[in-house]
PDB file of C-alpha atoms in Angstrom:
ATOM      1  CA  MET A 898      -0.460   0.045  -0.435  1.00  0.00           C
ATOM      2  CA  LYS A 899       1.501   3.540  -0.963  1.00  0.00           C
ATOM      3  CA  GLN A 900       1.905   5.852   2.067  1.00  0.00           C
ATOM      4  CA  GLN A 901       1.345   9.349   2.208  1.00  0.00           C
ATOM      5  CA  THR A 902       2.816  12.399   4.220  1.00  0.00           C
ATOM      6  CA  LEU A 903       0.329  14.158   5.971  1.00  0.00           C
ATOM      7  CA  PRO A 904       0.810  17.084   7.849  1.00  0.00           C
ATOM      8  CA  GLY A 905       1.067  17.371  11.884  1.00  0.00           C
ATOM      9  CA  ILE A 906       0.640  12.999  11.474  1.00  0.00           C
ATOM     10  CA  ASP A 907       4.460  11.811  12.352  1.00  0.00           C
ATOM     11  CA  GLN A 908       3.874   8.648  10.340  1.00  0.00           C
ATOM     12  CA  PRO A 909       2.848   7.533   7.245  1.00  0.00           C
ATOM     13  CA  VAL A 910      -0.663   7.235   6.461  1.00  0.00           C
ATOM     14  CA  SER A 911      -1.688   4.338   3.903  1.00  0.00           C
ATOM     15  CA  GLN A 912      -3.059   6.281   0.670  1.00  0.00           C
ATOM     16  CA  LEU A 913      -6.812   4.249   1.153  1.00  0.00           C
ATOM     17  CA  VAL A 914      -8.333   4.997   3.793  1.00  0.00           C
ATOM     18  CA  PHE A 915     -10.777   3.248   5.473  1.00  0.00           C
ATOM     19  CA  GLY A 916     -14.493   5.194   5.906  1.00  0.00           C
ATOM     20  CA  CYS A 917     -16.464   4.171   8.813  1.00  0.00           C
ATOM     21  CA  TRP A 918     -19.595   6.063   7.243  1.00  0.00           C
ATOM     22  CA  GLY A 919     -21.185   2.779   6.866  1.00  0.00           C
ATOM     23  CA  ILE A 920     -19.771   0.211   9.230  1.00  0.00           C
ATOM     24  CA  ALA A 921     -22.706   0.601  11.327  1.00  0.00           C
ATOM     25  CA  SER A 922     -26.257   1.315  10.699  1.00  0.00           C
ATOM     26  CA  ASP A 923     -28.364   3.943   9.531  1.00  0.00           C
ATOM     27  CA  PHE A 924     -30.668   5.976   7.386  1.00  0.00           C
ATOM     28  CA  HIS A 925     -27.903   6.034   4.506  1.00  0.00           C
ATOM     29  CA  TRP A 926     -26.496   2.965   4.192  1.00  0.00           C
ATOM     30  CA  GLY A 927     -29.036   0.749   5.744  1.00  0.00           C
ATOM     31  CA  SER A 928     -28.271  -2.238   8.024  1.00  0.00           C
ATOM     32  CA  ARG A 929     -24.776  -3.362   8.704  1.00  0.00           C
ATOM     33  CA  ASP A 930     -23.943  -6.619  10.276  1.00  0.00           C
ATOM     34  CA  GLU A 931     -21.270  -5.889  12.705  1.00  0.00           C
ATOM     35  CA  GLN A 932     -19.292  -9.203  12.395  1.00  0.00           C
ATOM     36  CA  GLU A 933     -19.017  -7.640   8.800  1.00  0.00           C
ATOM     37  CA  SER A 934     -17.497  -4.725   9.101  1.00  0.00           C
ATOM     38  CA  THR A 935     -14.925  -6.732  12.145  1.00  0.00           C
ATOM     39  CA  ALA A 936     -13.569  -8.460   9.223  1.00  0.00           C
ATOM     40  CA  ALA A 937     -13.248  -5.537   6.910  1.00  0.00           C
ATOM     41  CA  ILE A 938     -11.658  -3.866   9.639  1.00  0.00           C
ATOM     42  CA  HIS A 939      -9.014  -6.128  10.040  1.00  0.00           C
ATOM     43  CA  ALA A 940      -8.750  -7.106   6.735  1.00  0.00           C
ATOM     44  CA  ALA A 941      -7.747  -3.507   6.226  1.00  0.00           C
ATOM     45  CA  LEU A 942      -4.646  -3.501   8.437  1.00  0.00           C
ATOM     46  CA  ASP A 943      -3.317  -7.296   6.822  1.00  0.00           C
ATOM     47  CA  ALA A 944      -3.637  -5.043   3.702  1.00  0.00           C
ATOM     48  CA  GLY A 945      -1.095  -2.525   4.847  1.00  0.00           C
ATOM     49  CA  ILE A 946      -4.189   0.216   5.889  1.00  0.00           C
ATOM     50  CA  ASN A 947      -3.386   2.145   8.827  1.00  0.00           C
ATOM     51  CA  PHE A 948      -5.712   5.076   7.781  1.00  0.00           C
ATOM     52  CA  PHE A 949      -9.270   4.706   9.924  1.00  0.00           C
ATOM     53  CA  ASP A 950     -11.979   7.702   9.392  1.00  0.00           C
ATOM     54  CA  THR A 951     -14.730   7.962  11.720  1.00  0.00           C
ATOM     55  CA  ALA A 952     -17.252  10.818  13.131  1.00  0.00           C
ATOM     56  CA  GLU A 953     -19.610  11.138  16.216  1.00  0.00           C
ATOM     57  CA  VAL A 954     -22.426  11.465  14.026  1.00  0.00           C
ATOM     58  CA  TYR A 955     -21.553   8.094  12.034  1.00  0.00           C
ATOM     59  CA  GLY A 956     -24.685   5.502  13.246  1.00  0.00           C
ATOM     60  CA  ASP A 957     -25.007   8.884  16.426  1.00  0.00           C
ATOM     61  CA  GLY A 958     -21.172   7.217  17.399  1.00  0.00           C
ATOM     62  CA  ALA A 959     -21.929   3.595  16.485  1.00  0.00           C
ATOM     63  CA  SER A 960     -19.015   3.915  14.425  1.00  0.00           C
ATOM     64  CA  GLU A 961     -16.381   5.007  16.723  1.00  0.00           C
ATOM     65  CA  THR A 962     -17.432   1.956  19.112  1.00  0.00           C
ATOM     66  CA  LEU A 963     -17.309  -0.428  16.975  1.00  0.00           C
ATOM     67  CA  LEU A 964     -14.152   0.865  15.938  1.00  0.00           C
ATOM     68  CA  GLY A 965     -12.195   0.949  18.771  1.00  0.00           C
ATOM     69  CA  LYS A 966     -13.369  -2.415  20.090  1.00  0.00           C
ATOM     70  CA  ALA A 967     -12.314  -3.640  16.179  1.00  0.00           C
ATOM     71  CA  LEU A 968      -8.811  -2.211  16.767  1.00  0.00           C
ATOM     72  CA  ALA A 969      -8.227  -2.974  20.345  1.00  0.00           C
ATOM     73  CA  GLY A 970      -4.424  -3.185  20.889  1.00  0.00           C
ATOM     74  CA  GLU A 971      -3.489  -1.984  17.900  1.00  0.00           C
ATOM     75  CA  ARG A 972      -3.664   1.583  18.483  1.00  0.00           C
ATOM     76  CA  GLN A 973       0.464   2.080  17.833  1.00  0.00           C
ATOM     77  CA  ARG A 974       0.224   1.175  14.315  1.00  0.00           C
ATOM     78  CA  VAL A 975      -2.990   2.910  13.083  1.00  0.00           C
ATOM     79  CA  VAL A 976      -3.793   6.786  12.588  1.00  0.00           C
ATOM     80  CA  LEU A 977      -7.235   7.444  13.941  1.00  0.00           C
ATOM     81  CA  ALA A 978      -8.930  10.232  12.304  1.00  0.00           C
ATOM     82  CA  SER A 979     -12.644  11.345  13.637  1.00  0.00           C
ATOM     83  CA  LYS A 980     -14.879  14.902  13.555  1.00  0.00           C
ATOM     84  CA  VAL A 981     -17.015  17.119  15.663  1.00  0.00           C
ATOM     85  CA  HIS A 982     -20.567  16.282  15.503  1.00  0.00           C
ATOM     86  CA  PRO A 983     -21.855  19.330  13.365  1.00  0.00           C
ATOM     87  CA  LYS A 984     -24.224  20.457  16.170  1.00  0.00           C
ATOM     88  CA  SER A 985     -21.312  20.888  18.131  1.00  0.00           C
ATOM     89  CA  MET A 986     -19.029  23.825  17.514  1.00  0.00           C
ATOM     90  CA  ARG A 987     -19.369  25.929  20.490  1.00  0.00           C
ATOM     91  CA  ALA A 988     -15.792  25.907  21.623  1.00  0.00           C
ATOM     92  CA  ALA A 989     -16.888  24.126  25.069  1.00  0.00           C
ATOM     93  CA  GLU A 990     -18.897  21.960  22.507  1.00  0.00           C
ATOM     94  CA  VAL A 991     -16.080  21.047  20.542  1.00  0.00           C
ATOM     95  CA  ILE A 992     -13.929  19.905  23.758  1.00  0.00           C
ATOM     96  CA  GLU A 993     -16.694  17.902  24.812  1.00  0.00           C
ATOM     97  CA  ALA A 994     -17.040  15.881  21.863  1.00  0.00           C
ATOM     98  CA  CYS A 995     -13.260  15.412  21.579  1.00  0.00           C
ATOM     99  CA  GLU A 996     -13.888  13.637  24.999  1.00  0.00           C
ATOM    100  CA  ARG A 997     -16.637  11.780  24.010  1.00  0.00           C
ATOM    101  CA  SER A 998     -14.963  10.676  20.524  1.00  0.00           C
ATOM    102  CA  LEU A 999     -11.600   9.378  22.880  1.00  0.00           C
ATOM    103  CA  ALA A1000     -14.105   7.073  24.835  1.00  0.00           C
ATOM    104  CA  ARG A1001     -15.992   5.504  22.705  1.00  0.00           C
ATOM    105  CA  LEU A1002     -12.952   4.598  20.496  1.00  0.00           C
ATOM    106  CA  GLY A1003     -10.936   3.705  23.715  1.00  0.00           C
ATOM    107  CA  ALA A1004      -8.063   6.093  22.873  1.00  0.00           C
ATOM    108  CA  ASP A1005      -6.159   9.062  24.729  1.00  0.00           C
ATOM    109  CA  TYR A1006      -5.781  11.220  21.927  1.00  0.00           C
ATOM    110  CA  LEU A1007      -6.611  11.020  18.392  1.00  0.00           C
ATOM    111  CA  ASP A1008      -4.256  11.568  15.231  1.00  0.00           C
ATOM    112  CA  LEU A1009      -6.525  13.755  13.302  1.00  0.00           C
ATOM    113  CA  PHE A1010      -9.669  15.313  14.980  1.00  0.00           C
ATOM    114  CA  GLN A1011     -12.088  17.214  12.303  1.00  0.00           C
ATOM    115  CA  THR A1012     -14.411  19.973  11.845  1.00  0.00           C
ATOM    116  CA  HIS A1013     -17.367  18.001  10.118  1.00  0.00           C
ATOM    117  CA  TRP A1014     -19.091  21.481   8.802  1.00  0.00           C
ATOM    118  CA  THR A1015     -18.828  25.011   9.720  1.00  0.00           C
ATOM    119  CA  ASP A1016     -22.011  26.133  11.666  1.00  0.00           C
ATOM    120  CA  ARG A1017     -22.604  29.576  10.800  1.00  0.00           C
ATOM    121  CA  GLU A1018     -23.825  31.358  13.127  1.00  0.00           C
ATOM    122  CA  ILE A1019     -20.790  30.429  15.019  1.00  0.00           C
ATOM    123  CA  GLY A1020     -17.765  30.373  12.095  1.00  0.00           C
ATOM    124  CA  ILE A1021     -15.067  28.572  11.925  1.00  0.00           C
ATOM    125  CA  ALA A1022     -12.843  30.769  14.019  1.00  0.00           C
ATOM    126  CA  GLU A1023     -14.398  30.379  17.866  1.00  0.00           C
ATOM    127  CA  SER A1024     -14.372  26.084  16.615  1.00  0.00           C
ATOM    128  CA  TRP A1025     -11.224  26.575  15.282  1.00  0.00           C
ATOM    129  CA  GLU A1026      -9.808  27.779  18.311  1.00  0.00           C
ATOM    130  CA  ALA A1027     -10.797  25.254  20.650  1.00  0.00           C
ATOM    131  CA  MET A1028      -9.839  22.711  17.985  1.00  0.00           C
ATOM    132  CA  ILE A1029      -6.653  24.598  18.718  1.00  0.00           C
ATOM    133  CA  ARG A1030      -6.245  24.419  22.497  1.00  0.00           C
ATOM    134  CA  LEU A1031      -7.373  20.207  22.086  1.00  0.00           C
ATOM    135  CA  GLN A1032      -3.770  20.399  19.891  1.00  0.00           C
ATOM    136  CA  GLU A1033      -1.944  21.979  22.701  1.00  0.00           C
ATOM    137  CA  GLN A1034      -3.320  19.736  25.662  1.00  0.00           C
ATOM    138  CA  GLY A1035      -1.998  16.997  23.539  1.00  0.00           C
ATOM    139  CA  LYS A1036      -5.667  15.235  22.754  1.00  0.00           C
ATOM    140  CA  VAL A1037      -5.225  15.237  19.175  1.00  0.00           C
ATOM    141  CA  ARG A1038      -2.273  15.771  17.175  1.00  0.00           C
ATOM    142  CA  ALA A1039      -3.537  17.424  14.555  1.00  0.00           C
ATOM    143  CA  ILE A1040      -6.361  19.240  13.061  1.00  0.00           C
ATOM    144  CA  GLY A1041      -8.349  19.512  10.185  1.00  0.00           C
ATOM    145  CA  VAL A1042     -11.397  20.488   8.458  1.00  0.00           C
ATOM    146  CA  CYS A1043     -13.538  19.126   5.934  1.00  0.00           C
ATOM    147  CA  ASN A1044     -16.170  20.584   3.742  1.00  0.00           C
ATOM    148  CA  ALA A1045     -14.182  23.807   3.697  1.00  0.00           C
ATOM    149  CA  GLY A1046     -14.753  26.193   1.490  1.00  0.00           C
ATOM    150  CA  VAL A1047     -12.041  28.950   0.334  1.00  0.00           C
ATOM    151  CA  GLY A1048     -12.730  31.541   2.809  1.00  0.00           C
ATOM    152  CA  ASP A1049     -13.394  28.653   6.102  1.00  0.00           C
ATOM    153  CA  MET A1050     -10.021  27.998   4.844  1.00  0.00           C
ATOM    154  CA  ALA A1051      -8.642  31.493   5.370  1.00  0.00           C
ATOM    155  CA  ALA A1052     -10.080  32.110   8.365  1.00  0.00           C
ATOM    156  CA  ALA A1053      -8.440  29.092   9.675  1.00  0.00           C
ATOM    157  CA  SER A1054      -4.984  29.866   8.506  1.00  0.00           C
ATOM    158  CA  THR A1055      -4.925  32.821   9.792  1.00  0.00           C
ATOM    159  CA  LEU A1056      -4.315  30.737  13.430  1.00  0.00           C
ATOM    160  CA  GLN A1057      -3.147  27.424  12.308  1.00  0.00           C
ATOM    161  CA  THR A1058      -3.406  26.257   8.486  1.00  0.00           C
ATOM    162  CA  PRO A1059      -5.924  23.028   8.758  1.00  0.00           C
ATOM    163  CA  ALA A1060      -3.721  19.998   8.267  1.00  0.00           C
ATOM    164  CA  SER A1061      -6.120  18.374   5.699  1.00  0.00           C
ATOM    165  CA  ASN A1062      -9.407  19.295   4.260  1.00  0.00           C
ATOM    166  CA  GLN A1063     -11.922  16.762   3.467  1.00  0.00           C
ATOM    167  CA  LEU A1064     -13.580  17.374   0.528  1.00  0.00           C
ATOM    168  CA  PRO A1065     -16.242  15.319  -1.888  1.00  0.00           C
ATOM    169  CA  TYR A1066     -14.787  14.474  -5.177  1.00  0.00           C
ATOM    170  CA  ASN A1067     -15.020  12.619  -7.846  1.00  0.00           C
ATOM    171  CA  LEU A1068     -16.557  11.790 -11.196  1.00  0.00           C
ATOM    172  CA  VAL A1069     -19.521  12.311 -11.372  1.00  0.00           C
ATOM    173  CA  TRP A1070     -19.113  15.204  -8.348  1.00  0.00           C
ATOM    174  CA  ARG A1071     -15.739  17.553  -9.421  1.00  0.00           C
ATOM    175  CA  ALA A1072     -17.237  21.050  -8.025  1.00  0.00           C
ATOM    176  CA  ILE A1073     -14.200  20.893  -5.900  1.00  0.00           C
ATOM    177  CA  GLU A1074     -11.302  21.310  -9.265  1.00  0.00           C
ATOM    178  CA  ALA A1075     -12.430  25.397  -9.453  1.00  0.00           C
ATOM    179  CA  GLU A1076     -10.939  26.660  -6.225  1.00  0.00           C
ATOM    180  CA  ILE A1077     -11.028  24.678  -2.912  1.00  0.00           C
ATOM    181  CA  LEU A1078      -8.628  21.903  -4.403  1.00  0.00           C
ATOM    182  CA  PRO A1079      -5.892  24.652  -6.320  1.00  0.00           C
ATOM    183  CA  ASP A1080      -6.474  26.353  -2.850  1.00  0.00           C
ATOM    184  CA  CYS A1081      -5.167  23.656  -0.933  1.00  0.00           C
ATOM    185  CA  ARG A1082      -2.189  22.846  -2.933  1.00  0.00           C
ATOM    186  CA  GLU A1083      -0.539  26.063  -2.445  1.00  0.00           C
ATOM    187  CA  ARG A1084      -1.340  26.037   1.457  1.00  0.00           C
ATOM    188  CA  GLU A1085      -0.057  22.863   1.327  1.00  0.00           C
ATOM    189  CA  VAL A1086      -3.033  20.951   3.156  1.00  0.00           C
ATOM    190  CA  GLY A1087      -3.614  17.493   2.475  1.00  0.00           C
ATOM    191  CA  VAL A1088      -6.578  16.582   0.602  1.00  0.00           C
ATOM    192  CA  LEU A1089      -8.826  13.244   2.397  1.00  0.00           C
ATOM    193  CA  ALA A1090     -11.179  12.214  -0.923  1.00  0.00           C
ATOM    194  CA  TYR A1091     -14.471  11.058   0.430  1.00  0.00           C
ATOM    195  CA  SER A1092     -17.441   9.335  -1.729  1.00  0.00           C
ATOM    196  CA  PRO A1093     -15.267   8.432  -4.395  1.00  0.00           C
ATOM    197  CA  LEU A1094     -17.721   6.137  -5.911  1.00  0.00           C
ATOM    198  CA  MET A1095     -20.519   8.134  -5.525  1.00  0.00           C
ATOM    199  CA  HIS A1096     -22.482   6.276  -2.897  1.00  0.00           C
ATOM    200  CA  GLY A1097     -22.574   3.776  -5.488  1.00  0.00           C
ATOM    201  CA  LEU A1098     -23.096   5.985  -8.408  1.00  0.00           C
ATOM    202  CA  LEU A1099     -19.442   4.952  -9.471  1.00  0.00           C
ATOM    203  CA  ALA A1100     -20.085   0.867  -8.283  1.00  0.00           C
ATOM    204  CA  GLY A1101     -22.597   0.325 -11.089  1.00  0.00           C
ATOM    205  CA  ASN A1102     -25.255  -0.519  -8.509  1.00  0.00           C
ATOM    206  CA  TYR A1103     -28.158   1.671 -10.575  1.00  0.00           C
ATOM    207  CA  ALA A1104     -28.980   1.507 -13.990  1.00  0.00           C
ATOM    208  CA  ALA A1105     -31.257   4.794 -14.373  1.00  0.00           C
ATOM    209  CA  ALA A1106     -32.125   7.337 -11.366  1.00  0.00           C
ATOM    210  CA  ASP A1107     -35.961   5.829  -9.786  1.00  0.00           C
ATOM    211  CA  ASP A1108     -33.434   2.507  -9.189  1.00  0.00           C
ATOM    212  CA  VAL A1109     -31.617   4.312  -6.872  1.00  0.00           C
ATOM    213  CA  PRO A1110     -33.247   4.428  -3.244  1.00  0.00           C
ATOM    214  CA  ASP A1111     -34.118   7.998  -1.263  1.00  0.00           C
ATOM    215  CA  GLY A1112     -31.528   7.177   1.899  1.00  0.00           C
ATOM    216  CA  ARG A1113     -28.711   7.551  -1.390  1.00  0.00           C
ATOM    217  CA  ALA A1114     -31.074  10.112  -3.746  1.00  0.00           C
ATOM    218  CA  ARG A1115     -30.252  13.049  -1.418  1.00  0.00           C
ATOM    219  CA  SER A1116     -27.707  14.356  -3.592  1.00  0.00           C
ATOM    220  CA  ARG A1117     -27.741  17.423  -6.402  1.00  0.00           C
ATOM    221  CA  HIS A1118     -27.645  15.309  -8.285  1.00  0.00           C
ATOM    222  CA  PHE A1119     -31.420  14.172  -8.302  1.00  0.00           C
ATOM    223  CA  ASN A1120     -34.745  15.666  -8.028  1.00  0.00           C
ATOM    224  CA  THR A1121     -35.813  17.458  -5.727  1.00  0.00           C
ATOM    225  CA  GLN A1122     -39.352  15.854  -5.205  1.00  0.00           C
ATOM    226  CA  ARG A1123     -37.161  12.491  -3.559  1.00  0.00           C
ATOM    227  CA  GLU A1124     -38.387  12.393  -0.372  1.00  0.00           C
ATOM    228  CA  LEU A1125     -34.977  12.709   1.975  1.00  0.00           C
ATOM    229  CA  ALA A1126     -33.984  15.379  -0.664  1.00  0.00           C
ATOM    230  CA  ARG A1127     -33.454  19.262   0.532  1.00  0.00           C
ATOM    231  CA  HIS A1128     -31.550  21.114  -1.966  1.00  0.00           C
ATOM    232  CA  GLY A1129     -34.671  22.494  -3.831  1.00  0.00           C
ATOM    233  CA  GLU A1130     -33.424  22.112  -7.038  1.00  0.00           C
ATOM    234  CA  ALA A1131     -34.578  20.848 -10.228  1.00  0.00           C
ATOM    235  CA  GLY A1132     -31.548  17.922 -10.007  1.00  0.00           C
ATOM    236  CA  CYS A1133     -29.549  16.715 -13.320  1.00  0.00           C
ATOM    237  CA  GLU A1134     -30.575  12.902 -13.077  1.00  0.00           C
ATOM    238  CA  ALA A1135     -30.706  12.636 -17.054  1.00  0.00           C
ATOM    239  CA  ALA A1136     -27.027  14.319 -17.410  1.00  0.00           C
ATOM    240  CA  THR A1137     -25.660  12.176 -14.252  1.00  0.00           C
ATOM    241  CA  PHE A1138     -26.464   8.970 -15.543  1.00  0.00           C
ATOM    242  CA  ASN A1139     -25.804   9.653 -19.437  1.00  0.00           C
ATOM    243  CA  ALA A1140     -21.784   9.974 -17.528  1.00  0.00           C
ATOM    244  CA  ILE A1141     -21.891   6.889 -15.703  1.00  0.00           C
ATOM    245  CA  ASN A1142     -22.999   5.165 -19.226  1.00  0.00           C
ATOM    246  CA  ALA A1143     -19.962   7.148 -20.640  1.00  0.00           C
ATOM    247  CA  ILE A1144     -17.784   5.916 -17.870  1.00  0.00           C
ATOM    248  CA  ARG A1145     -19.170   2.277 -17.945  1.00  0.00           C
ATOM    249  CA  GLU A1146     -18.442   1.776 -21.770  1.00  0.00           C
ATOM    250  CA  ILE A1147     -14.750   3.651 -21.201  1.00  0.00           C
ATOM    251  CA  CYS A1148     -14.726   0.754 -18.165  1.00  0.00           C
ATOM    252  CA  ASN A1149     -15.842  -2.364 -20.735  1.00  0.00           C
ATOM    253  CA  ARG A1150     -13.139  -1.469 -22.844  1.00  0.00           C
ATOM    254  CA  LEU A1151     -10.585  -1.193 -20.464  1.00  0.00           C
ATOM    255  CA  GLY A1152     -11.584  -4.680 -18.766  1.00  0.00           C
ATOM    256  CA  ARG A1153     -11.942  -2.694 -15.562  1.00  0.00           C
ATOM    257  CA  THR A1154     -14.903  -2.611 -12.900  1.00  0.00           C
ATOM    258  CA  MET A1155     -16.457   0.955 -12.784  1.00  0.00           C
ATOM    259  CA  ALA A1156     -16.115   1.174  -9.223  1.00  0.00           C
ATOM    260  CA  ASP A1157     -12.178  -0.556  -9.974  1.00  0.00           C
ATOM    261  CA  VAL A1158     -11.377   2.817 -12.355  1.00  0.00           C
ATOM    262  CA  ALA A1159     -13.998   5.327 -10.019  1.00  0.00           C
ATOM    263  CA  LEU A1160     -11.228   5.173  -7.027  1.00  0.00           C
ATOM    264  CA  ALA A1161      -8.230   4.858  -9.127  1.00  0.00           C
ATOM    265  CA  TRP A1162      -9.097   8.215 -11.013  1.00  0.00           C
ATOM    266  CA  VAL A1163      -9.679   9.855  -8.040  1.00  0.00           C
ATOM    267  CA  ALA A1164      -6.354   8.558  -6.418  1.00  0.00           C
ATOM    268  CA  ALA A1165      -4.799   9.452  -9.651  1.00  0.00           C
ATOM    269  CA  GLN A1166      -5.792  13.512  -9.233  1.00  0.00           C
ATOM    270  CA  PRO A1167      -3.501  16.068  -8.766  1.00  0.00           C
ATOM    271  CA  GLY A1168      -3.765  17.460  -4.951  1.00  0.00           C
ATOM    272  CA  VAL A1169      -5.220  14.514  -3.373  1.00  0.00           C
ATOM    273  CA  THR A1170      -3.160  12.933  -1.211  1.00  0.00           C
ATOM    274  CA  CYS A1171      -5.843   9.803   0.253  1.00  0.00           C
ATOM    275  CA  VAL A1172      -8.857   8.649  -0.741  1.00  0.00           C
ATOM    276  CA  ILE A1173     -11.664   7.752   1.777  1.00  0.00           C
ATOM    277  CA  ALA A1174     -13.393   4.958   0.810  1.00  0.00           C
ATOM    278  CA  GLY A1175     -15.941   2.521   3.008  1.00  0.00           C
ATOM    279  CA  VAL A1176     -16.889  -1.063   2.444  1.00  0.00           C
ATOM    280  CA  LYS A1177     -19.527  -3.232   3.446  1.00  0.00           C
ATOM    281  CA  ASN A1178     -17.232  -6.245   4.076  1.00  0.00           C
ATOM    282  CA  ALA A1179     -13.719  -7.575   3.398  1.00  0.00           C
ATOM    283  CA  GLU A1180     -13.904  -8.883  -0.565  1.00  0.00           C
ATOM    284  CA  GLN A1181     -14.685  -4.769  -1.290  1.00  0.00           C
ATOM    285  CA  LEU A1182     -11.832  -4.156   0.808  1.00  0.00           C
ATOM    286  CA  ALA A1183      -9.313  -5.999  -1.425  1.00  0.00           C
ATOM    287  CA  ALA A1184     -11.115  -4.811  -4.514  1.00  0.00           C
ATOM    288  CA  ASN A1185     -10.338  -1.363  -3.430  1.00  0.00           C
ATOM    289  CA  VAL A1186      -6.791  -2.020  -2.626  1.00  0.00           C
ATOM    290  CA  ARG A1187      -6.188  -3.580  -6.020  1.00  0.00           C
ATOM    291  CA  SER A1188      -7.566  -0.311  -7.366  1.00  0.00           C
ATOM    292  CA  LEU A1189      -5.099   1.502  -6.082  1.00  0.00           C
ATOM    293  CA  ALA A1190      -2.636  -0.681  -6.974  1.00  0.00           C
ATOM    294  CA  ASN A1191      -3.459  -0.313 -10.490  1.00  0.00           C
ATOM    295  CA  PRO A1192      -2.875   3.172 -11.188  1.00  0.00           C
ATOM    296  CA  LEU A1193      -5.185   4.547 -14.846  1.00  0.00           C
ATOM    297  CA  ALA A1194      -2.809   5.944 -17.831  1.00  0.00           C
ATOM    298  CA  THR A1195      -2.921   9.682 -17.548  1.00  0.00           C
ATOM    299  CA  GLU A1196      -5.346   9.568 -21.214  1.00  0.00           C
ATOM    300  CA  VAL A1197      -7.400   7.512 -19.078  1.00  0.00           C
ATOM    301  CA  CYS A1198      -8.194  10.190 -16.630  1.00  0.00           C
ATOM    302  CA  GLN A1199      -8.337  12.667 -18.903  1.00  0.00           C
ATOM    303  CA  GLU A1200     -10.936  10.660 -20.613  1.00  0.00           C
ATOM    304  CA  LEU A1201     -12.899   9.989 -18.067  1.00  0.00           C
ATOM    305  CA  ALA A1202     -12.882  13.623 -17.141  1.00  0.00           C
ATOM    306  CA  ALA A1203     -14.305  14.795 -20.771  1.00  0.00           C
ATOM    307  CA  ALA A1204     -17.342  12.210 -20.522  1.00  0.00           C
ATOM    308  CA  THR A1205     -17.949  14.232 -17.303  1.00  0.00           C
ATOM    309  CA  ASP A1206     -17.741  17.411 -18.385  1.00  0.00           C
ATOM    310  CA  ASP A1207     -21.276  18.427 -19.111  1.00  0.00           C
ATOM    311  CA  LEU A1208     -22.504  16.961 -15.942  1.00  0.00           C
ATOM    312  CA  ALA A1209     -19.973  19.074 -13.509  1.00  0.00           C
ATOM    313  CA  ALA A1210     -20.823  21.984 -15.675  1.00  0.00           C
ATOM    314  CA  ALA A1211     -24.574  21.391 -15.456  1.00  0.00           C
ATOM    315  CA  LEU A1212     -23.978  21.130 -11.591  1.00  0.00           C
ATOM    316  CA  GLY A1213     -22.053  24.259 -11.196  1.00  0.00           C
ATOM    317  CA  PRO A1214     -19.563  25.697  -8.504  1.00  0.00           C
ATOM    318  CA  ASN A1215     -21.897  24.631  -5.624  1.00  0.00           C
ATOM    319  CA  CYS A1216     -19.155  22.079  -3.689  1.00  0.00           C
ATOM    320  CA  ASP A1217     -22.553  21.449  -1.459  1.00  0.00           C
ATOM    321  CA  MET A1218     -24.029  17.980  -2.057  1.00  0.00           C
ATOM    322  CA  TRP A1219     -26.463  17.973  -0.192  1.00  0.00           C
ATOM    323  CA  GLN A1220     -28.089  21.914  -0.313  1.00  0.00           C
ATOM    324  CA  GLY A1221     -28.323  24.571  -2.998  1.00  0.00           C
ATOM    325  CA  ALA A1222     -26.648  27.198  -3.686  1.00  0.00           C
ATOM    326  CA  ALA A1223     -28.398  29.556  -1.567  1.00  0.00           C
ATOM    327  CA  THR A1224     -28.407  27.124   0.824  1.00  0.00           C
ATOM    328  CA  SER A1225     -25.065  26.134   0.340  1.00  0.00           C
ATOM    329  CA  ARG A1226     -22.899  25.211   3.585  1.00  0.00           C
ATOM    330  CA  TYR A1227     -19.527  26.019   1.644  1.00  0.00           C
ATOM    331  CA  ARG A1228     -17.683  29.825   2.029  1.00  0.00           C
TER     332      ARG A1228
END
């Protein structure tokens, strides 16, 4: 497994990050089997993956608890990252959130603690000052942000440059390319790309928009009439599945699966430090490992990007997957 350097973390991190949103049951992923999730975590360790990313909001703490149990006795081998609950962004709440995460994970410190979303009423400065305090106390090694636009990055950097910015990025969601990704490269901030398979769309799991369950059809790709959508936009369903079909044709020509190609494409993009991918079981984990071990040629990456340019234009520059431009949480 290829190793990367992340600012503030004194050991190399695996290029592939084990994303822990889906290891516990919730409304988005549905039911999950704890034994399968635990087996996948152990398979990741065996494959050389040492970077695990979770959050308090995942399964209302269940993800952190399961991860802590699965990694018992392995603390020195692994890099643990978690995130502040989006509704706990006051300074005192940030401190309390960190203590809750440490308790559930059974850890004395976090390698990376991140804001999950910026609270617009509070602003990032108050939250970030509390994150710095946790770092000074030794409860976290490095501090990062998630879903932070160039404005939030600038505001945080006046106090301390974030070690990382965790951002949604994949072949059918490329909004960060316009401003945020170049800004992170300029600031030398690590980029942790999440949703590389766009909740299964790029795994070839769905042939049409109507096949996608409501829990996974909340993004701006889908019509706002979907039950759990809140973005208030018409969506881009036709353009989304036109792009997916074009990607499928390229993958068929290459003799590789869509998930394989989609993951390898994100890993190849300039400025991306690590790719966060969730898995349901050890078999999916093994497939992800093979993807990163088999990089795509530059011309194939360019062809895939060209196949999704129309969709990228239709979705526009708003980087918020879930909310429209008027209420976007990216600043």
